Coordinates of C-alpha atoms in Angstrom, one line a residue:
Chain A
M27 CA -21.1 -0.3 20.4
S28 CA -19.0 -0.7 17.2
T29 CA -15.4 0.5 17.1
R30 CA -13.2 2.0 14.4
L31 CA -10.9 -0.4 12.7
R32 CA -7.2 0.4 12.5
K33 CA -5.1 -0.2 9.4
G34 CA -4.6 -4.0 8.9
Q35 CA -7.5 -5.0 11.2
A36 CA -10.3 -7.1 9.7
P37 CA -14.0 -6.6 10.7
T38 CA -15.5 -9.3 12.9
K39 CA -18.8 -9.0 10.9
R40 CA -19.5 -8.2 7.3
M41 CA -22.9 -6.5 7.4
A42 CA -24.5 -6.3 4.0
H43 CA -27.6 -4.9 2.3
V44 CA -29.6 -7.0 -0.1
W45 CA -32.2 -5.5 -2.5
D46 CA -34.4 -8.0 -4.3
A47 CA -35.2 -6.3 -7.6
S48 CA -37.6 -9.2 -8.6
K49 CA -39.8 -8.4 -5.5
C50 CA -39.5 -4.6 -5.6
I51 CA -42.6 -2.7 -6.6
A52 CA -40.8 0.6 -6.8
C53 CA -43.2 2.3 -4.2
G54 CA -40.4 4.4 -2.8
A55 CA -41.2 3.5 0.9
C56 CA -37.6 2.7 1.6
V57 CA -36.4 6.0 0.2
L58 CA -38.9 8.0 2.3
S59 CA -38.5 5.9 5.4
C60 CA -34.8 6.5 5.2
T61 CA -35.2 10.3 5.2
S62 CA -38.0 10.4 7.8
T63 CA -35.9 8.2 10.1
N64 CA -32.5 9.7 9.7
N65 CA -33.0 13.2 8.3
P66 CA -36.6 14.2 9.1
D67 CA -35.6 17.9 8.6
M68 CA -35.1 17.0 4.9
M69 CA -38.6 15.6 4.3
T70 CA -39.7 18.7 2.4
R71 CA -36.4 19.7 1.0
E72 CA -34.8 18.6 -2.3
E73 CA -31.3 17.3 -2.8
K74 CA -30.4 19.8 -5.5
G75 CA -27.7 17.7 -7.2
W76 CA -29.9 14.7 -7.6
H77 CA -33.2 16.6 -8.1
S78 CA -34.9 14.3 -5.7
V79 CA -35.7 13.8 -2.0
A80 CA -32.6 13.9 0.1
S81 CA -32.3 10.3 1.1
N82 CA -29.4 7.9 1.7
I83 CA -31.1 5.7 -0.9
R84 CA -30.9 7.1 -4.5
R85 CA -33.6 6.0 -7.0
I86 CA -32.7 5.8 -10.7
D87 CA -35.6 5.5 -13.1
S88 CA -34.8 4.4 -16.6
V89 CA -36.3 2.6 -19.6
T90 CA -34.8 -0.6 -21.1
A91 CA -34.0 -0.9 -24.8
Q92 CA -37.3 -2.7 -25.1
G93 CA -39.2 0.2 -23.6
R94 CA -39.8 -1.4 -20.2
P95 CA -39.6 1.0 -17.2
E96 CA -36.9 0.1 -14.8
V97 CA -35.9 1.2 -11.3
L98 CA -32.5 0.9 -9.6
L99 CA -32.1 1.7 -5.9
V100 CA -28.5 2.6 -4.9
Q101 CA -27.0 3.4 -1.5
C102 CA -23.7 3.2 0.2
Q103 CA -22.3 -0.2 -0.7
H104 CA -20.1 -0.4 2.5
C105 CA -17.3 -1.5 0.2
E106 CA -14.6 -3.8 1.6
D107 CA -12.1 -1.8 -0.3
A108 CA -13.8 1.6 -0.1
P109 CA -12.3 4.4 -2.1
C110 CA -13.8 7.0 0.3
L111 CA -11.8 5.4 3.1
A112 CA -8.5 5.8 1.1
T113 CA -9.1 9.4 0.2
C114 CA -10.6 11.0 3.3
P115 CA -7.7 13.3 4.4
F116 CA -8.6 13.5 8.0
G117 CA -9.7 10.0 8.7
A118 CA -13.4 11.0 9.2
T119 CA -14.5 8.1 7.1
Y120 CA -13.7 4.8 8.6
M121 CA -14.7 1.1 8.7
D122 CA -16.1 -0.2 12.0
D123 CA -15.8 -3.8 13.3
N124 CA -19.2 -4.6 11.6
G125 CA -17.6 -3.8 8.2
M126 CA -19.7 -0.7 7.9
I127 CA -18.3 2.5 6.4
R128 CA -19.0 5.2 8.9
L129 CA -18.4 9.0 9.3
D130 CA -17.1 10.7 12.4
P131 CA -18.5 14.2 12.2
R132 CA -15.9 15.5 14.7
M133 CA -13.2 14.9 12.0
C134 CA -15.0 16.0 8.9
A135 CA -14.1 19.4 7.4
G136 CA -16.5 19.0 4.4
C137 CA -13.9 18.7 1.6
S138 CA -16.1 16.5 -0.6
Y139 CA -13.3 14.1 -1.4
C140 CA -15.4 11.2 -0.2
V141 CA -18.2 12.4 -2.5
T142 CA -16.0 12.5 -5.7
S143 CA -14.3 9.2 -4.6
C144 CA -17.5 7.2 -4.5
P145 CA -18.2 5.5 -7.8
Y146 CA -21.8 5.0 -6.8
N147 CA -22.6 8.7 -6.3
V148 CA -24.5 8.0 -3.0
R149 CA -23.2 10.7 -0.8
W150 CA -25.1 14.0 -0.5
F151 CA -24.4 17.2 1.4
H152 CA -26.7 18.1 4.2
P153 CA -27.4 21.8 3.5
D154 CA -27.2 22.8 7.2
S155 CA -24.5 20.6 8.8
K156 CA -22.6 20.3 5.5
L157 CA -21.9 16.7 6.3
P158 CA -21.6 14.2 3.5
K159 CA -24.6 12.0 4.4
K160 CA -25.0 8.4 3.3
C161 CA -26.3 5.0 4.5
M162 CA -26.4 4.3 7.4
G163 CA -27.9 7.3 9.1
D164 CA -27.5 7.8 12.8
T165 CA -31.0 6.6 13.7
C166 CA -30.6 3.4 11.6
L167 CA -27.3 2.7 13.4
E168 CA -29.2 3.0 16.7
L169 CA -31.9 0.6 15.4
V170 CA -29.3 -1.9 14.3
A171 CA -27.4 -1.6 17.7
D172 CA -30.7 -2.5 19.4
G173 CA -31.0 -5.6 17.3
L174 CA -33.6 -4.2 14.9
Q175 CA -33.5 -3.9 11.1
P176 CA -32.7 -0.6 9.4
A177 CA -35.7 1.7 8.5
C178 CA -35.7 0.7 4.8
V179 CA -35.9 -3.0 5.6
Q180 CA -38.7 -2.4 8.1
A181 CA -40.7 -0.1 5.7
C182 CA -40.5 -2.3 2.6
P183 CA -44.1 -3.7 2.0
A184 CA -42.8 -6.3 -0.5
G185 CA -40.1 -7.8 1.6
A186 CA -37.5 -6.8 -1.1
R187 CA -34.9 -5.5 1.4
D188 CA -32.7 -7.3 3.9
Y189 CA -29.7 -6.6 6.0
G190 CA -27.4 -9.1 7.7
D191 CA -24.0 -10.6 8.3
L192 CA -22.2 -12.3 5.4
N193 CA -19.9 -14.0 7.8
D194 CA -22.9 -15.9 9.3
P195 CA -23.8 -18.7 6.9
D196 CA -27.3 -18.9 8.6
S197 CA -28.1 -15.2 8.3
S198 CA -31.0 -14.4 6.0
V199 CA -28.8 -12.5 3.6
S200 CA -26.3 -15.4 3.3
V201 CA -29.2 -17.8 2.6
T202 CA -30.7 -15.4 0.0
L203 CA -27.3 -15.0 -1.8
R204 CA -26.7 -18.7 -1.7
T205 CA -30.1 -19.6 -3.2
K206 CA -30.8 -16.7 -5.6
R207 CA -29.0 -15.2 -8.5
S208 CA -27.5 -11.8 -7.5
R209 CA -24.9 -9.3 -8.6
R210 CA -23.1 -6.2 -7.4
L211 CA -22.9 -2.8 -9.0
L212 CA -19.7 -1.8 -10.8
E213 CA -18.0 -5.0 -10.1
N214 CA -15.0 -3.9 -12.2
A215 CA -14.3 -0.9 -10.0
G216 CA -12.6 -3.3 -7.5
T217 CA -14.3 -1.8 -4.5
E218 CA -15.8 -5.2 -3.2
P219 CA -19.2 -3.7 -2.5
K220 CA -21.5 -5.3 0.1
Y221 CA -24.8 -4.3 -1.5
F222 CA -26.3 -7.1 -3.5
V223 CA -29.0 -6.9 -6.2
V224 CA -31.0 -10.0 -6.4
E225 CA -32.2 -10.6 -9.9
G226 CA -34.5 -13.7 -9.4
S227 CA -34.6 -17.3 -8.3
Chain B
M12 CA -29.5 9.7 -25.8
A13 CA -28.4 10.8 -22.4
P14 CA -28.3 8.1 -19.7
A15 CA -30.9 8.1 -17.0
D16 CA -28.3 8.4 -14.3
L17 CA -26.3 11.4 -15.5
H18 CA -24.7 13.6 -12.8
F19 CA -21.8 16.1 -13.0
Q20 CA -19.7 16.3 -9.8
V21 CA -20.0 20.1 -9.7
D22 CA -23.7 19.8 -8.9
I23 CA -23.2 17.4 -6.0
A24 CA -19.6 17.6 -4.7
H25 CA -19.3 21.3 -5.6
W26 CA -15.7 21.2 -6.9
G27 CA -16.2 24.2 -9.1
W28 CA -14.6 27.6 -9.8
S29 CA -12.9 28.1 -6.4
I30 CA -11.1 24.7 -6.7
A31 CA -10.1 25.6 -10.3
W32 CA -8.6 28.9 -9.0
F33 CA -6.8 26.9 -6.2
L34 CA -5.3 24.5 -8.7
W35 CA -4.2 27.4 -10.9
F36 CA -2.5 29.2 -8.0
V37 CA -0.8 26.0 -6.9
G38 CA 0.4 25.4 -10.4
I39 CA 1.9 28.9 -10.6
A40 CA 3.5 28.6 -7.1
G41 CA 4.7 25.1 -7.7
M42 CA 6.4 25.4 -11.0
G43 CA 7.3 29.0 -10.2
S44 CA 9.5 27.4 -7.4
V45 CA 11.2 25.3 -9.9
A46 CA 11.8 28.4 -12.1
Y47 CA 13.2 30.2 -9.0
Y48 CA 16.1 27.9 -9.0
F49 CA 17.2 29.4 -12.3
V50 CA 15.8 32.9 -11.9
R51 CA 16.5 34.0 -8.4
K52 CA 14.5 37.3 -8.4
A53 CA 12.6 38.9 -5.5
A54 CA 9.6 39.5 -7.7
L55 CA 9.3 35.8 -8.5
S56 CA 9.4 34.9 -4.8
Y57 CA 6.6 37.5 -4.1
V58 CA 4.5 36.0 -6.9
I59 CA 5.0 32.5 -5.5
F60 CA 4.1 33.6 -2.0
G61 CA 1.0 35.5 -3.2
S62 CA -0.2 32.5 -5.3
L63 CA 0.3 30.1 -2.5
A64 CA -1.4 32.3 0.1
I65 CA -4.4 33.1 -2.1
G66 CA -4.7 29.4 -3.2
L67 CA -4.7 28.2 0.4
V68 CA -7.3 30.8 1.4
L69 CA -9.5 29.7 -1.5
V70 CA -9.3 26.0 -0.7
V71 CA -9.9 26.4 3.0
S72 CA -12.9 28.7 2.4
H73 CA -14.3 26.1 0.0
L74 CA -14.5 23.5 2.7
G75 CA -18.1 23.0 3.7
R76 CA -17.1 22.8 7.3
W77 CA -14.1 25.0 7.4
W78 CA -15.0 26.1 11.0
N79 CA -14.4 22.5 12.1
L80 CA -10.9 22.3 10.6
P81 CA -9.0 23.1 13.9
R82 CA -11.0 20.5 15.7
T83 CA -10.5 18.0 12.8
L84 CA -6.7 18.5 12.9
W85 CA -6.7 18.3 16.7
T86 CA -8.7 15.1 16.8
M87 CA -6.5 13.6 14.0
V88 CA -3.3 14.3 15.9
T89 CA -4.6 13.3 19.4
N90 CA -6.0 10.1 18.0
G91 CA -2.9 9.4 15.9
I92 CA -5.0 9.0 12.7
F93 CA -2.9 9.9 9.7
N94 CA -4.3 8.8 6.4
Y95 CA -1.3 9.0 4.1
S96 CA -3.1 7.0 1.4
S97 CA -5.0 10.3 0.7
W98 CA -3.4 12.6 -1.8
M99 CA -5.2 15.5 0.0
I100 CA -3.4 14.9 3.3
I101 CA -0.1 14.6 1.3
G102 CA -1.0 17.9 -0.3
I103 CA -1.7 19.6 3.0
V104 CA 1.7 18.5 4.3
L105 CA 3.5 19.6 1.0
L106 CA 1.7 22.9 0.8
S107 CA 2.4 23.7 4.5
V108 CA 6.1 23.0 4.2
H109 CA 6.2 24.8 0.8
L110 CA 4.5 27.9 2.4
L111 CA 7.0 27.9 5.2
L112 CA 10.0 27.7 2.8
T113 CA 8.4 30.5 0.7
V114 CA 8.1 32.8 3.7
I115 CA 11.8 32.3 4.4
L116 CA 12.6 33.0 0.7
V117 CA 10.5 36.2 0.7
A118 CA 12.1 37.3 4.0
S119 CA 15.5 36.9 2.4
H120 CA 14.5 39.4 -0.3
V121 CA 13.0 42.1 2.0
R122 CA 15.7 44.5 2.9
W123 CA 14.2 45.9 6.1
L124 CA 13.7 42.4 7.4
Q125 CA 17.3 41.6 6.7
R126 CA 18.3 44.4 8.9
I127 CA 16.7 42.7 11.9
G128 CA 19.4 40.6 13.5
W129 CA 17.5 37.5 14.3
L130 CA 16.2 37.2 10.8
K131 CA 19.5 37.4 9.0
W132 CA 19.8 33.7 8.8
T133 CA 16.9 33.7 6.2
G134 CA 19.2 35.6 3.8
S135 CA 22.0 33.1 4.0
L136 CA 19.7 30.0 4.1
A137 CA 17.7 31.1 1.0
K138 CA 20.9 31.5 -1.0
A139 CA 22.1 27.9 -0.4
S140 CA 21.8 25.6 -3.4
A141 CA 20.6 22.7 -1.3
Y142 CA 17.8 24.8 0.1
L143 CA 16.7 25.9 -3.4
I144 CA 16.9 22.3 -4.7
V145 CA 14.6 21.2 -1.9
Y146 CA 12.4 24.2 -2.6
A147 CA 12.1 23.4 -6.3
F148 CA 11.4 19.7 -5.5
L149 CA 8.6 20.7 -3.1
G150 CA 7.1 23.0 -5.7
F151 CA 7.2 20.3 -8.3
M152 CA 5.6 17.8 -5.9
A153 CA 2.9 20.3 -5.0
T154 CA 2.0 20.6 -8.7
V155 CA 2.1 16.8 -9.0
Y156 CA -0.2 16.5 -5.9
S157 CA -2.7 18.9 -7.4
G158 CA -3.0 16.5 -10.4
F159 CA -3.2 13.3 -8.4
L160 CA -5.8 15.0 -6.2
L161 CA -8.2 14.5 -9.1
T162 CA -6.8 11.2 -10.3
Q163 CA -7.5 9.6 -6.9
A164 CA -11.2 10.6 -7.0
S165 CA -12.2 7.3 -8.4
G166 CA -15.9 8.2 -8.7
I167 CA -15.1 10.5 -11.7
P168 CA -13.7 8.3 -14.5
L169 CA -12.6 11.3 -16.6
W170 CA -10.1 12.1 -14.0
N171 CA -8.7 8.6 -13.5
T172 CA -5.7 9.1 -15.7
S173 CA -2.1 9.8 -15.0
L174 CA -2.2 12.3 -17.8
I175 CA -3.7 14.9 -15.4
P176 CA -0.6 15.3 -13.2
V177 CA 1.5 15.4 -16.3
L178 CA -0.8 18.0 -17.8
W179 CA -0.7 20.0 -14.6
V180 CA 3.2 20.0 -14.5
V181 CA 3.4 21.0 -18.2
S182 CA 0.8 23.8 -17.9
G183 CA 2.2 24.9 -14.5
S184 CA 5.6 25.3 -16.2
I185 CA 3.9 27.4 -18.9
A186 CA 2.4 29.5 -16.2
A187 CA 5.8 30.0 -14.6
I188 CA 7.3 31.0 -17.9
A189 CA 4.4 33.5 -18.4
V190 CA 5.2 35.0 -15.1
I191 CA 8.9 35.4 -16.1
E192 CA 7.8 37.0 -19.4
L193 CA 5.6 39.5 -17.5
M194 CA 8.6 40.2 -15.2
Y195 CA 10.5 41.1 -18.4
V196 CA 7.7 43.3 -19.6
F197 CA 7.8 45.2 -16.3
G198 CA 11.6 45.5 -16.5
L199 CA 12.3 43.1 -13.7
I200 CA 14.4 40.6 -15.6
E201 CA 17.0 40.6 -18.3
S202 CA 16.1 40.2 -22.0
S203 CA 18.3 37.1 -22.4
V204 CA 16.3 35.2 -19.8
S205 CA 13.1 36.2 -21.5
T206 CA 14.3 35.0 -24.9
L207 CA 15.2 31.6 -23.5
A208 CA 11.8 31.5 -21.7
V209 CA 10.0 32.2 -25.0
R210 CA 11.8 29.3 -26.7
L211 CA 11.2 26.9 -23.8
G212 CA 7.5 28.1 -23.7
L213 CA 7.1 27.2 -27.4
G214 CA 8.1 23.6 -26.8
L215 CA 5.9 23.3 -23.7
D216 CA 2.9 24.7 -25.6
A217 CA 3.4 22.0 -28.3
I218 CA 3.6 19.3 -25.6
K219 CA 0.5 20.8 -23.8
L220 CA -1.5 20.8 -27.1
L221 CA -0.6 17.1 -27.7
A222 CA -1.4 16.2 -24.0
V223 CA -4.8 18.0 -24.1
L224 CA -5.8 16.4 -27.4
G225 CA -4.5 13.0 -26.2
F226 CA -6.5 13.4 -22.9
L227 CA -9.7 14.0 -25.0
H228 CA -9.0 11.3 -27.5
V229 CA -8.3 8.6 -25.0
A230 CA -11.4 9.4 -22.9
L231 CA -13.7 9.7 -26.0
A232 CA -12.4 6.6 -27.8
Y233 CA -11.5 4.2 -25.1
G234 CA -12.9 5.6 -21.8
S235 CA -15.8 4.2 -19.8
A236 CA -19.3 5.8 -20.2
G237 CA -18.5 8.3 -17.4
A238 CA -15.2 9.3 -19.0
R239 CA -16.9 9.7 -22.4
I240 CA -19.7 11.9 -20.9
G241 CA -17.0 14.2 -19.4
A242 CA -14.9 14.3 -22.6
T243 CA -18.0 14.9 -24.8
A244 CA -18.9 17.8 -22.5
M245 CA -15.4 19.2 -23.1
A246 CA -15.2 18.5 -26.8
S247 CA -18.6 19.2 -28.2
G248 CA -21.0 19.9 -25.3
E249 CA -21.5 22.4 -22.5
Y250 CA -17.8 23.2 -22.1
A251 CA -16.7 23.1 -25.7
L252 CA -16.2 26.8 -26.0
M253 CA -14.0 26.8 -22.9
T254 CA -12.0 23.8 -24.3
W255 CA -11.5 25.0 -27.9
G256 CA -11.6 28.8 -27.3
G257 CA -10.1 29.1 -23.8
V258 CA -7.7 26.1 -23.4
I259 CA -6.5 25.7 -27.0
G260 CA -7.2 29.0 -28.7
I261 CA -6.3 31.5 -26.1
G262 CA -4.1 29.3 -24.0
I263 CA -2.0 27.5 -26.6
L264 CA -2.4 28.9 -30.1
V265 CA -2.1 32.6 -29.2
P266 CA 1.2 32.0 -27.2
I267 CA 2.5 29.8 -30.0
A268 CA 1.8 32.4 -32.6
I269 CA 3.4 35.2 -30.5
G270 CA 6.3 32.9 -29.6
L271 CA 7.0 32.1 -33.2
Y272 CA 6.8 35.8 -34.1
T273 CA 9.2 36.7 -31.3
V274 CA 11.7 34.0 -32.3
L275 CA 11.5 34.6 -36.1
V276 CA 10.7 38.3 -36.5
K277 CA 11.2 40.5 -33.4
K278 CA 10.6 40.8 -29.7
S279 CA 7.8 43.1 -28.6
K280 CA 6.9 43.8 -25.0
P281 CA 3.2 44.4 -25.6
L282 CA 2.9 41.2 -27.6
L283 CA 4.8 39.2 -24.9
A284 CA 2.4 40.7 -22.3
I285 CA -0.6 39.5 -24.4
S286 CA 1.0 36.1 -24.8
S287 CA 1.7 35.7 -21.1
I288 CA -1.8 36.7 -20.0
A289 CA -3.3 34.4 -22.7
A290 CA -1.1 31.5 -21.4
L291 CA -2.1 32.1 -17.8
A292 CA -5.7 32.3 -18.8
G293 CA -5.3 29.0 -20.7
V294 CA -3.8 27.3 -17.8
F295 CA -6.8 28.3 -15.7
F296 CA -9.3 27.3 -18.3
L297 CA -7.7 23.9 -18.5
R298 CA -8.1 23.3 -14.8
A299 CA -11.7 24.7 -14.8
V300 CA -12.9 22.6 -17.8
V301 CA -11.4 19.3 -16.5
L302 CA -13.0 19.9 -13.1
L303 CA -16.4 21.0 -14.4
A304 CA -16.7 18.2 -17.0
G305 CA -16.2 15.5 -14.3
A306 CA -19.2 13.2 -14.2
W307 CA -20.0 9.9 -12.5
E308 CA -20.3 6.5 -14.3
P309 CA -24.0 6.1 -15.0
L310 CA -25.4 3.1 -13.0
V311 CA -27.7 0.7 -14.8
L312 CA -29.5 -2.4 -13.5

């Protein structure tokens, strides 16, 4: 059971997500497995703002200058200096001792400040509960607490996703980040994200 | 060509018209409280109270989970969790105290309330200079808060500028002056106060014009992609009519033209009424257009 960190406390673990863009086949299994696992009631409903399936993973399709189709998968970056943590007026958004950015629904009034504060645009409003949803969902948190991987990691057929502790030098994510070229999104935003995009060997 | 990842906040975070109205009412109440230090009229205190009350009702009703607010506040207090790094919680505290002081001010002006023995203290307290200085400061800070509320939303690059609180204070002052002009039109204030207000308003309109154009120029010329998307929507896109017609045309040029006519030719109550309403509308359009044009930084691989 993870606990809420108080001001000045440092997390004992720094759990991070890794997405290997060089392995990804853009099948969308991670996006759908996220919804079916964490928000099954949203499987047939659209996230109106994004015009896509309501998932904690947002898929951005684009085309490079050379005309090559490109996919970017974005989700909560569990930033070490998370803007949503600073702006949430009621303390509903917090960091736990695993370094994960969490939401306490008891303390959320649905003001949307966390939504406008997130530079990655990864929070979406559940139309019924009006909670600002994001990675990780409740069921994925249960999976992780039971020592399993989150739904997206389990569902990926190409092995393009991973999740682990950056503080553990032997964890699979640490090894990947040590041996492969990777980058983080919006590095200049100063949020210290813990979502890594692997670009190749 | 539009970027693949283009999203305006109003479609996802839903900070739209009701928040624009909230910011407008806070601006009127906030800078109206500063004006009250100089113009201590009952009508002004009623306008401040009305604006604050309507603004607060609007912002609470906008909350997606407003029904959870009592539980939220209770959990916050019992767990000792106070996030004073959030401008929103600073604003909640400021507006609550401001509302309380406004109620005292209004009570001091209502004659039948002053006849009730245990409420007479409101009359003497609300006349004290120290009280009115604190009141004006709180009003000023409430207006400043309503600007920093946007500035702190770091997902929306168009808003990440300290020009917004400055713009909010200048335009809030214009709104307070417009209220004073309307009070003159309705015979609630002396002509000399109105003349001074018109001259002050002219200067503030010029500063507001410079600040609005500066806001657009900086975002368009030197801003990030997200800021440029927002500023383009304001300057030549979806919200261009609101910017050039509403904010600048109705909100600044009409009051400047009528203000100049008033100072150089003659004072006319119907024209001052038009000028005041135009100025108030412009202050609203400014808040609405800045809110609606807010977009995220497009993400690219």
